[in-house]
C-alpha cells in the first residue's frame, strides 16, 4: 500500500523507497560533505538521514557562506536546506541503493511473519 | 516572526526546558533566560518575561559547538532563514519579507540569515537541547517539498523477488510451505538468523536523539514523534 487511507500523503517508507533518500541512508557512518542552499558546507560523519532528507552529522567542519570555518560536534541540517550531498567516490551507488532497499524490504517481511515480536508500529507504517 | 515582547512560555508539548540560558542574536546578547524547545515552536524568555519565538520551518540548521576558538563558550547554534530584529513590529516584518528574496518557495539567492547562540550555564544540557530540537524539527517537514507530495506509483520493492532473479544467490525458503522442507539444522539456523535480524534491526534503527519510550499510542520504533493525525515522524519502517 503506497498511500495512507486517511489522506493523500504517501507513507514515509514509500517516500524512502521511491526517492534517492534511500541512497543517503546508505551513507550512515561515512564521512561526506553536505552543501547547503546558502552556500555554506558541512563535512562530517553521517549519523542519520531521514525521509525528509534532514541530515545529522557528527564531528563536523562547517564553512559558512563567508568562508569562516568552525568545528561543530553535532549538526542537524533541515532537509529543505540541503542543496547537495557529496557521495564518496569509493561508494558503489547501485549496490548501496539495493542493499538499503533490501533492508527495508526484509524488515517488512520479518514483520509480517512475527507480528508479536515487533515493536509498536504507527497507524500508517505497517 | 521575532519580536521581543511579553508573552507567556508554551505549556504544551515542551520537549525540553533549559533555564539559565543566555541568548545571543546575530552577535547581540539578549541576556539570560529560559529556552523552551516545544513541538510547535522554539521560544526563549528572559527574566522579565520578554522573549521571542522561532518557527521550525524557518530554522535551517542547529548544532552543538564546543569549538572555543570560534566562540568562547560551548553553545547551541541555530541558523534561521530569516532576518530577526527585536525591535520591529509585525507590520515592518511583513514589508521586509516582501522585499526579501527569501520567500517560502524556491531558492533564496540572497539568503537572509540570522544566527542565534543559546549558551546554557549547564554545558551538559547541550546534548538534550540538541536532541529535543532534532525531534521537533522532524515534526515540521517542508510543506513545499514536491517530492513528498507526488503519488508514488509502482509496486513495493521486494528484495527476495529481486534476488531470485539473479540466480547466484542460493535458493532459500520464504513461505510457510517452504518451512516444512527445513531439517532440524535448517530450523536452528533460521531461528538464529531471525534472532540476529531482530537485534540488528533494533540497533540499526535507533536514531540518536529519538525518544524510544513509546508511551504514546501509535509510535513507531525509530519515530521521532507522532503528528496529530497519527502519522510517524520520518521513520523508514519499524
Tab-separated table of C-alpha atoms in Angstrom:
chain	number	residue	atom	x	y	z
A	1	UNK	CA	0.000	0.000	0.000
A	2	UNK	CA	1.654	3.161	-1.060
A	3	UNK	CA	-0.841	5.718	0.181
A	4	UNK	CA	-2.389	6.302	3.541
A	5	UNK	CA	-6.055	5.594	3.848
A	6	UNK	CA	-6.825	8.835	5.628
A	7	UNK	CA	-5.198	11.312	3.278
A	8	UNK	CA	-3.269	11.507	0.070
A	9	UNK	CA	0.128	11.751	1.730
A	10	UNK	CA	2.303	8.705	0.931
A	11	UNK	CA	3.812	6.649	3.723
A	12	UNK	CA	7.288	7.549	4.758
A	13	UNK	CA	8.519	4.153	3.672
A	14	UNK	CA	7.095	4.852	0.227
A	15	UNK	CA	8.899	8.153	0.123
A	16	UNK	CA	12.153	6.460	1.027
A	17	UNK	CA	11.757	3.541	-1.339
A	18	UNK	CA	10.869	5.803	-4.227
A	19	UNK	CA	13.442	8.538	-3.880
A	20	UNK	CA	17.179	8.849	-3.658
A	21	UNK	CA	16.917	9.496	0.063
A	22	UNK	CA	17.451	5.753	0.276
A	23	UNK	CA	20.933	6.293	-1.151
A	24	UNK	CA	21.675	8.885	1.505
A	25	UNK	CA	20.558	6.481	4.188
A	26	UNK	CA	23.180	4.109	2.920
A	27	UNK	CA	25.790	6.674	3.916
A	28	UNK	CA	25.352	6.153	7.637
A	29	UNK	CA	28.758	6.132	9.289
A	30	UNK	CA	30.574	7.613	6.300
A	31	UNK	CA	32.225	10.977	6.164
A	32	UNK	CA	30.895	13.251	3.497
A	33	UNK	CA	30.232	16.866	2.599
A	34	UNK	CA	26.809	18.481	2.501
A	35	UNK	CA	26.380	21.715	0.578
A	36	UNK	CA	23.633	23.901	1.911
A	37	UNK	CA	21.376	26.187	-0.059
A	38	UNK	CA	23.030	29.242	1.415
A	39	UNK	CA	26.380	28.110	0.017
A	40	UNK	CA	27.782	27.003	3.331
A	41	UNK	CA	29.197	23.488	3.576
A	42	UNK	CA	29.393	20.899	6.289
A	43	UNK	CA	31.764	17.955	6.263
A	44	UNK	CA	31.278	15.249	8.834
A	45	UNK	CA	30.236	11.710	9.636
A	46	UNK	CA	26.669	10.862	8.656
A	47	UNK	CA	24.730	9.906	11.751
A	48	UNK	CA	21.314	9.773	10.172
A	49	UNK	CA	19.283	10.837	7.162
A	50	UNK	CA	15.530	10.673	7.431
A	51	UNK	CA	12.778	10.514	4.837
A	52	UNK	CA	12.688	14.305	4.580
A	53	UNK	CA	16.405	14.464	3.925
A	54	UNK	CA	17.077	16.018	7.326
A	55	UNK	CA	20.757	15.206	7.755
A	56	UNK	CA	22.513	14.700	11.045
A	57	UNK	CA	26.304	14.850	11.029
A	58	UNK	CA	28.897	14.393	13.774
A	59	UNK	CA	32.393	15.852	14.156
A	60	UNK	CA	31.739	18.476	11.562
A	61	UNK	CA	33.917	21.004	9.840
A	62	UNK	CA	31.495	23.777	8.948
A	63	UNK	CA	32.356	26.502	6.476
A	64	UNK	CA	29.792	29.241	6.440
A	65	UNK	CA	28.895	31.205	3.343
A	66	UNK	CA	31.510	33.792	4.179
A	67	UNK	CA	34.200	31.164	4.360
A	68	UNK	CA	34.576	31.162	8.117
A	69	UNK	CA	35.387	27.702	9.392
A	70	UNK	CA	34.305	26.225	12.681
A	71	UNK	CA	34.005	22.788	14.241
A	72	UNK	CA	30.659	21.512	15.347
A	73	UNK	CA	30.249	18.421	17.444
A	74	UNK	CA	26.758	17.559	16.292
A	75	UNK	CA	24.892	19.147	13.420
A	76	UNK	CA	21.312	18.778	12.208
A	77	UNK	CA	20.553	20.203	8.771
A	78	UNK	CA	16.929	20.654	7.763
A	79	UNK	CA	16.171	18.773	4.557
A	80	UNK	CA	14.891	21.909	2.915
A	81	UNK	CA	18.298	23.486	3.267
A	82	UNK	CA	20.250	20.719	1.627
A	83	UNK	CA	21.460	21.513	-1.854
A	84	UNK	CA	23.952	18.705	-2.448
A	85	UNK	CA	25.154	15.676	-0.592
A	86	UNK	CA	28.515	14.528	-1.855
A	87	UNK	CA	28.641	10.789	-2.405
A	88	UNK	CA	32.058	9.341	-1.510
A	89	UNK	CA	33.967	8.264	-4.608
A	90	UNK	CA	34.520	4.774	-3.322
A	91	UNK	CA	30.824	4.120	-2.856
A	92	UNK	CA	29.022	1.830	-5.266
A	93	UNK	CA	25.766	3.703	-5.692
A	94	UNK	CA	23.661	0.953	-7.215
A	95	UNK	CA	24.855	-1.559	-4.679
A	96	UNK	CA	24.153	0.793	-1.802
A	97	UNK	CA	20.640	1.507	-3.007
A	98	UNK	CA	19.876	-2.177	-3.465
A	99	UNK	CA	21.245	-3.080	-0.057
A	100	UNK	CA	19.273	-0.312	1.604
A	101	UNK	CA	16.051	-1.287	-0.136
A	102	UNK	CA	16.759	-4.856	0.796
A	103	UNK	CA	16.978	-3.967	4.467
A	104	UNK	CA	13.648	-2.182	4.330
A	105	UNK	CA	12.029	-4.993	2.418
A	106	UNK	CA	13.377	-7.689	4.724
A	107	UNK	CA	12.080	-5.830	7.694
A	108	UNK	CA	8.670	-5.688	6.156
A	109	UNK	CA	8.774	-9.436	5.513
A	110	UNK	CA	10.011	-10.051	9.028
A	111	UNK	CA	7.201	-8.012	10.492
A	112	UNK	CA	4.653	-9.982	8.561
A	113	UNK	CA	5.948	-13.273	9.943
A	114	UNK	CA	6.449	-12.092	13.509
A	115	UNK	CA	3.732	-9.657	14.483
A	116	UNK	CA	4.178	-10.135	18.240
A	117	UNK	CA	7.890	-9.592	18.428
A	118	UNK	CA	7.927	-6.348	16.520
A	119	UNK	CA	7.873	-3.035	18.317
A	120	UNK	CA	4.739	-0.961	18.048
A	121	UNK	CA	4.084	0.455	14.607
A	122	UNK	CA	2.274	3.613	13.921
A	123	UNK	CA	-1.099	3.534	12.274
A	124	UNK	CA	0.319	4.064	8.824
A	125	UNK	CA	3.721	2.429	8.845
A	126	UNK	CA	2.783	-1.227	8.646
B	1	UNK	CA	8.411	36.475	13.476
B	2	UNK	CA	10.836	37.582	16.134
B	3	UNK	CA	9.521	40.326	18.273
B	4	UNK	CA	10.784	40.824	21.754
B	5	UNK	CA	7.558	41.084	23.567
B	6	UNK	CA	5.881	39.943	26.658
B	7	UNK	CA	4.385	36.561	26.011
B	8	UNK	CA	3.891	33.528	28.159
B	9	UNK	CA	6.002	30.439	27.670
B	10	UNK	CA	4.468	27.430	25.913
B	11	UNK	CA	2.867	24.853	28.147
B	12	UNK	CA	2.062	22.093	25.662
B	13	UNK	CA	4.456	19.733	24.014
B	14	UNK	CA	7.584	21.116	25.663
B	15	UNK	CA	10.261	18.553	24.906
B	16	UNK	CA	12.980	20.382	26.780
B	17	UNK	CA	13.232	23.390	29.022
B	18	UNK	CA	16.570	24.900	29.925
B	19	UNK	CA	16.874	27.684	32.449
B	20	UNK	CA	19.939	29.901	32.900
B	21	UNK	CA	20.447	30.073	29.191
B	22	UNK	CA	21.786	33.168	27.516
B	23	UNK	CA	20.713	34.096	24.029
B	24	UNK	CA	22.895	35.911	21.529
B	25	UNK	CA	21.171	37.025	18.355
B	26	UNK	CA	23.459	38.000	15.477
B	27	UNK	CA	26.160	38.827	17.957
B	28	UNK	CA	23.927	40.855	20.208
B	29	UNK	CA	23.439	39.499	23.713
B	30	UNK	CA	19.837	39.426	24.868
B	31	UNK	CA	20.590	38.417	28.417
B	32	UNK	CA	19.913	35.327	30.422
B	33	UNK	CA	16.655	33.429	30.339
B	34	UNK	CA	14.947	30.131	29.703
B	35	UNK	CA	14.843	28.194	26.469
B	36	UNK	CA	11.735	26.168	25.662
B	37	UNK	CA	12.017	23.522	22.977
B	38	UNK	CA	8.370	22.835	22.247
B	39	UNK	CA	6.837	20.836	19.460
B	40	UNK	CA	5.174	23.881	17.944
B	41	UNK	CA	7.970	26.412	18.219
B	42	UNK	CA	11.266	27.256	19.831
B	43	UNK	CA	10.990	30.018	22.416
B	44	UNK	CA	13.243	31.924	24.739
B	45	UNK	CA	12.269	34.303	27.532
B	46	UNK	CA	14.409	36.466	29.739
B	47	UNK	CA	13.856	37.170	33.397
B	48	UNK	CA	11.357	39.930	32.731
B	49	UNK	CA	9.131	37.778	30.544
B	50	UNK	CA	10.277	39.339	27.271
B	51	UNK	CA	11.223	36.867	24.614
B	52	UNK	CA	10.946	35.556	21.117
B	53	UNK	CA	9.770	32.509	19.256
B	54	UNK	CA	11.050	30.731	16.208
B	55	UNK	CA	9.026	28.593	13.879
B	56	UNK	CA	10.776	25.343	12.978
B	57	UNK	CA	10.284	25.712	9.217
B	58	UNK	CA	12.462	28.822	9.405
B	59	UNK	CA	15.293	27.022	11.146
B	60	UNK	CA	17.919	25.918	8.637
B	61	UNK	CA	20.174	24.038	10.980
B	62	UNK	CA	21.155	23.655	14.588
B	63	UNK	CA	24.345	22.339	16.117
B	64	UNK	CA	26.388	21.860	19.253
B	65	UNK	CA	29.501	23.977	19.167
B	66	UNK	CA	32.333	23.138	21.533
B	67	UNK	CA	34.949	24.911	19.473
B	68	UNK	CA	36.153	27.577	21.883
B	69	UNK	CA	38.373	29.054	19.188
B	70	UNK	CA	35.303	30.120	17.256
B	71	UNK	CA	33.211	31.219	20.197
B	72	UNK	CA	34.415	31.332	23.793
B	73	UNK	CA	31.556	29.298	25.219
B	74	UNK	CA	30.082	25.919	24.388
B	75	UNK	CA	26.651	26.583	22.988
B	76	UNK	CA	23.738	25.543	20.815
B	77	UNK	CA	23.980	27.253	17.458
B	78	UNK	CA	20.833	27.884	15.443
B	79	UNK	CA	20.749	29.244	11.918
B	80	UNK	CA	17.474	30.837	10.913
B	81	UNK	CA	16.467	31.545	7.331
B	82	UNK	CA	15.027	34.921	8.120
B	83	UNK	CA	16.052	38.238	9.476
B	84	UNK	CA	15.226	38.666	13.102
B	85	UNK	CA	15.080	42.086	14.693
B	86	UNK	CA	13.953	42.523	18.232
B	87	UNK	CA	12.531	45.988	17.887
B	88	UNK	CA	10.390	45.644	14.795
B	89	UNK	CA	6.670	45.250	14.951
B	90	UNK	CA	4.723	42.782	12.849
B	91	UNK	CA	3.987	45.214	10.006
B	92	UNK	CA	7.601	46.066	9.437
B	93	UNK	CA	8.464	42.397	9.309
B	94	UNK	CA	5.926	41.721	6.593
B	95	UNK	CA	7.282	44.536	4.458
B	96	UNK	CA	10.762	43.240	4.931
B	97	UNK	CA	9.746	39.756	3.926
B	98	UNK	CA	8.166	41.042	0.748
B	99	UNK	CA	11.357	42.684	-0.342
B	100	UNK	CA	13.487	39.705	0.610
B	101	UNK	CA	14.478	37.139	-1.918
B	102	UNK	CA	13.954	34.646	0.819
B	103	UNK	CA	10.412	33.631	0.102
B	104	UNK	CA	8.760	30.489	1.232
B	105	UNK	CA	9.309	28.637	-2.006
B	106	UNK	CA	12.274	28.463	-4.273
B	107	UNK	CA	15.918	29.161	-3.698
B	108	UNK	CA	16.924	32.155	-1.664
B	109	UNK	CA	19.785	33.598	-3.641
B	110	UNK	CA	20.406	36.432	-1.246
B	111	UNK	CA	19.673	34.210	1.730
B	112	UNK	CA	18.756	36.349	4.662
B	113	UNK	CA	20.124	34.613	7.682
B	114	UNK	CA	20.212	35.109	11.393
B	115	UNK	CA	22.415	33.307	13.836
B	116	UNK	CA	21.412	32.593	17.378
B	117	UNK	CA	23.580	31.100	20.078
B	118	UNK	CA	21.993	29.638	23.176
B	119	UNK	CA	24.540	29.357	25.954
B	120	UNK	CA	23.333	27.279	28.901
B	121	UNK	CA	25.155	27.561	32.183
B	122	UNK	CA	24.977	23.766	32.356
B	123	UNK	CA	27.057	22.572	29.419
B	124	UNK	CA	25.893	19.027	29.904
B	125	UNK	CA	22.464	20.217	28.808
B	126	UNK	CA	23.648	20.859	25.263
B	127	UNK	CA	23.012	17.319	24.133
B	128	UNK	CA	19.419	17.055	25.363
B	129	UNK	CA	18.753	20.549	23.981
B	130	UNK	CA	20.131	19.464	20.615
B	131	UNK	CA	18.220	16.183	20.613
B	132	UNK	CA	14.963	17.848	21.544
B	133	UNK	CA	15.395	20.260	18.664
B	134	UNK	CA	16.098	17.379	16.267
B	135	UNK	CA	12.885	15.710	17.343
B	136	UNK	CA	10.818	18.839	16.993
B	137	UNK	CA	12.401	19.813	13.690
B	138	UNK	CA	11.461	16.455	12.259
B	139	UNK	CA	7.846	17.153	13.151
B	140	UNK	CA	7.838	20.008	10.669
B	141	UNK	CA	8.717	18.689	7.235
B	142	UNK	CA	8.874	21.087	4.364
B	143	UNK	CA	5.349	21.676	3.092
B	144	UNK	CA	6.734	22.953	-0.195
B	145	UNK	CA	8.600	19.769	-0.907
B	146	UNK	CA	7.101	18.466	-4.140
B	147	UNK	CA	8.731	15.079	-3.831
B	148	UNK	CA	6.795	14.129	-0.787
B	149	UNK	CA	3.505	15.110	-2.397
B	150	UNK	CA	3.862	13.002	-5.505
B	151	UNK	CA	1.820	9.887	-5.897
B	152	UNK	CA	4.379	7.171	-5.928
B	153	UNK	CA	3.465	4.544	-8.400
B	154	UNK	CA	4.821	1.102	-8.752
B	155	UNK	CA	4.999	-1.860	-6.512
B	156	UNK	CA	6.895	-2.037	-3.307
B	157	UNK	CA	10.432	-3.283	-3.714
B	158	UNK	CA	10.735	-6.886	-2.711
B	159	UNK	CA	14.287	-7.928	-2.065
B	160	UNK	CA	13.603	-11.616	-2.483
B	161	UNK	CA	11.982	-11.123	-5.847
B	162	UNK	CA	14.938	-9.069	-6.936
B	163	UNK	CA	17.435	-11.603	-5.650
B	164	UNK	CA	15.696	-14.645	-7.084
B	165	UNK	CA	16.090	-13.088	-10.477
B	166	UNK	CA	19.851	-13.306	-10.208
B	167	UNK	CA	20.462	-16.980	-9.736
B	168	UNK	CA	23.773	-16.506	-7.987
B	169	UNK	CA	22.024	-16.500	-4.621
B	170	UNK	CA	21.416	-19.958	-3.192
B	171	UNK	CA	17.747	-20.770	-3.057
B	172	UNK	CA	16.065	-20.193	0.240
B	173	UNK	CA	12.572	-20.601	1.536
B	174	UNK	CA	10.424	-17.628	2.172
B	175	UNK	CA	6.993	-19.065	2.655
B	176	UNK	CA	5.251	-21.286	5.172
B	177	UNK	CA	5.274	-24.171	2.747
B	178	UNK	CA	8.994	-23.924	2.447
B	179	UNK	CA	9.437	-24.040	6.204
B	180	UNK	CA	8.296	-27.622	6.273
B	181	UNK	CA	11.187	-28.516	3.988
B	182	UNK	CA	13.723	-27.457	6.567
B	183	UNK	CA	15.530	-30.134	8.503
B	184	UNK	CA	16.311	-29.640	12.182
B	185	UNK	CA	19.617	-27.989	11.361
B	186	UNK	CA	17.858	-25.650	8.969
B	187	UNK	CA	15.301	-24.739	11.580
B	188	UNK	CA	18.010	-23.978	14.111
B	189	UNK	CA	19.763	-21.777	11.589
B	190	UNK	CA	16.530	-19.993	10.794
B	191	UNK	CA	15.866	-19.256	14.456
B	192	UNK	CA	19.368	-17.968	14.946
B	193	UNK	CA	19.207	-15.731	11.899
B	194	UNK	CA	15.829	-14.353	12.874
B	195	UNK	CA	17.197	-13.526	16.291
B	196	UNK	CA	20.156	-11.744	14.742
B	197	UNK	CA	17.902	-9.834	12.417
B	198	UNK	CA	15.688	-8.719	15.266
B	199	UNK	CA	18.674	-7.454	17.217
B	200	UNK	CA	20.287	-5.745	14.248
B	201	UNK	CA	17.027	-4.095	13.252
B	202	UNK	CA	16.566	-2.761	16.756
B	203	UNK	CA	20.096	-1.321	16.778
B	204	UNK	CA	20.126	-0.032	13.257
B	205	UNK	CA	17.007	1.970	13.532
B	206	UNK	CA	17.773	3.562	16.823
B	207	UNK	CA	18.120	7.168	15.819
B	208	UNK	CA	20.169	9.165	18.241
B	209	UNK	CA	18.094	11.794	19.877
B	210	UNK	CA	14.851	9.945	19.454
B	211	UNK	CA	12.602	9.213	22.323
B	212	UNK	CA	12.427	5.463	22.498
B	213	UNK	CA	9.957	5.321	25.324
B	214	UNK	CA	6.937	4.721	23.210
B	215	UNK	CA	4.457	5.967	25.708
B	216	UNK	CA	2.141	7.474	23.151
B	217	UNK	CA	-0.271	5.439	21.170
B	218	UNK	CA	0.895	4.595	17.710
B	219	UNK	CA	4.626	5.401	17.840
B	220	UNK	CA	6.974	3.514	15.579
B	221	UNK	CA	10.273	2.232	16.868
B	222	UNK	CA	12.524	4.782	15.218
B	223	UNK	CA	9.926	7.530	15.115
B	224	UNK	CA	10.803	10.990	16.099
B	225	UNK	CA	7.294	11.773	17.118
B	226	UNK	CA	3.693	11.479	16.257
B	227	UNK	CA	1.771	14.062	14.333
B	228	UNK	CA	-1.705	14.893	15.368
B	229	UNK	CA	-3.197	12.767	12.628
B	230	UNK	CA	-1.372	9.729	13.894
B	231	UNK	CA	1.469	9.626	11.388
B	232	UNK	CA	5.004	8.877	12.421
B	233	UNK	CA	7.852	11.216	12.148
B	234	UNK	CA	10.386	10.428	9.479
B	235	UNK	CA	10.792	6.736	10.178
B	236	UNK	CA	11.811	4.348	7.486
B	237	UNK	CA	9.978	1.418	8.872
B	238	UNK	CA	9.610	-0.359	12.127
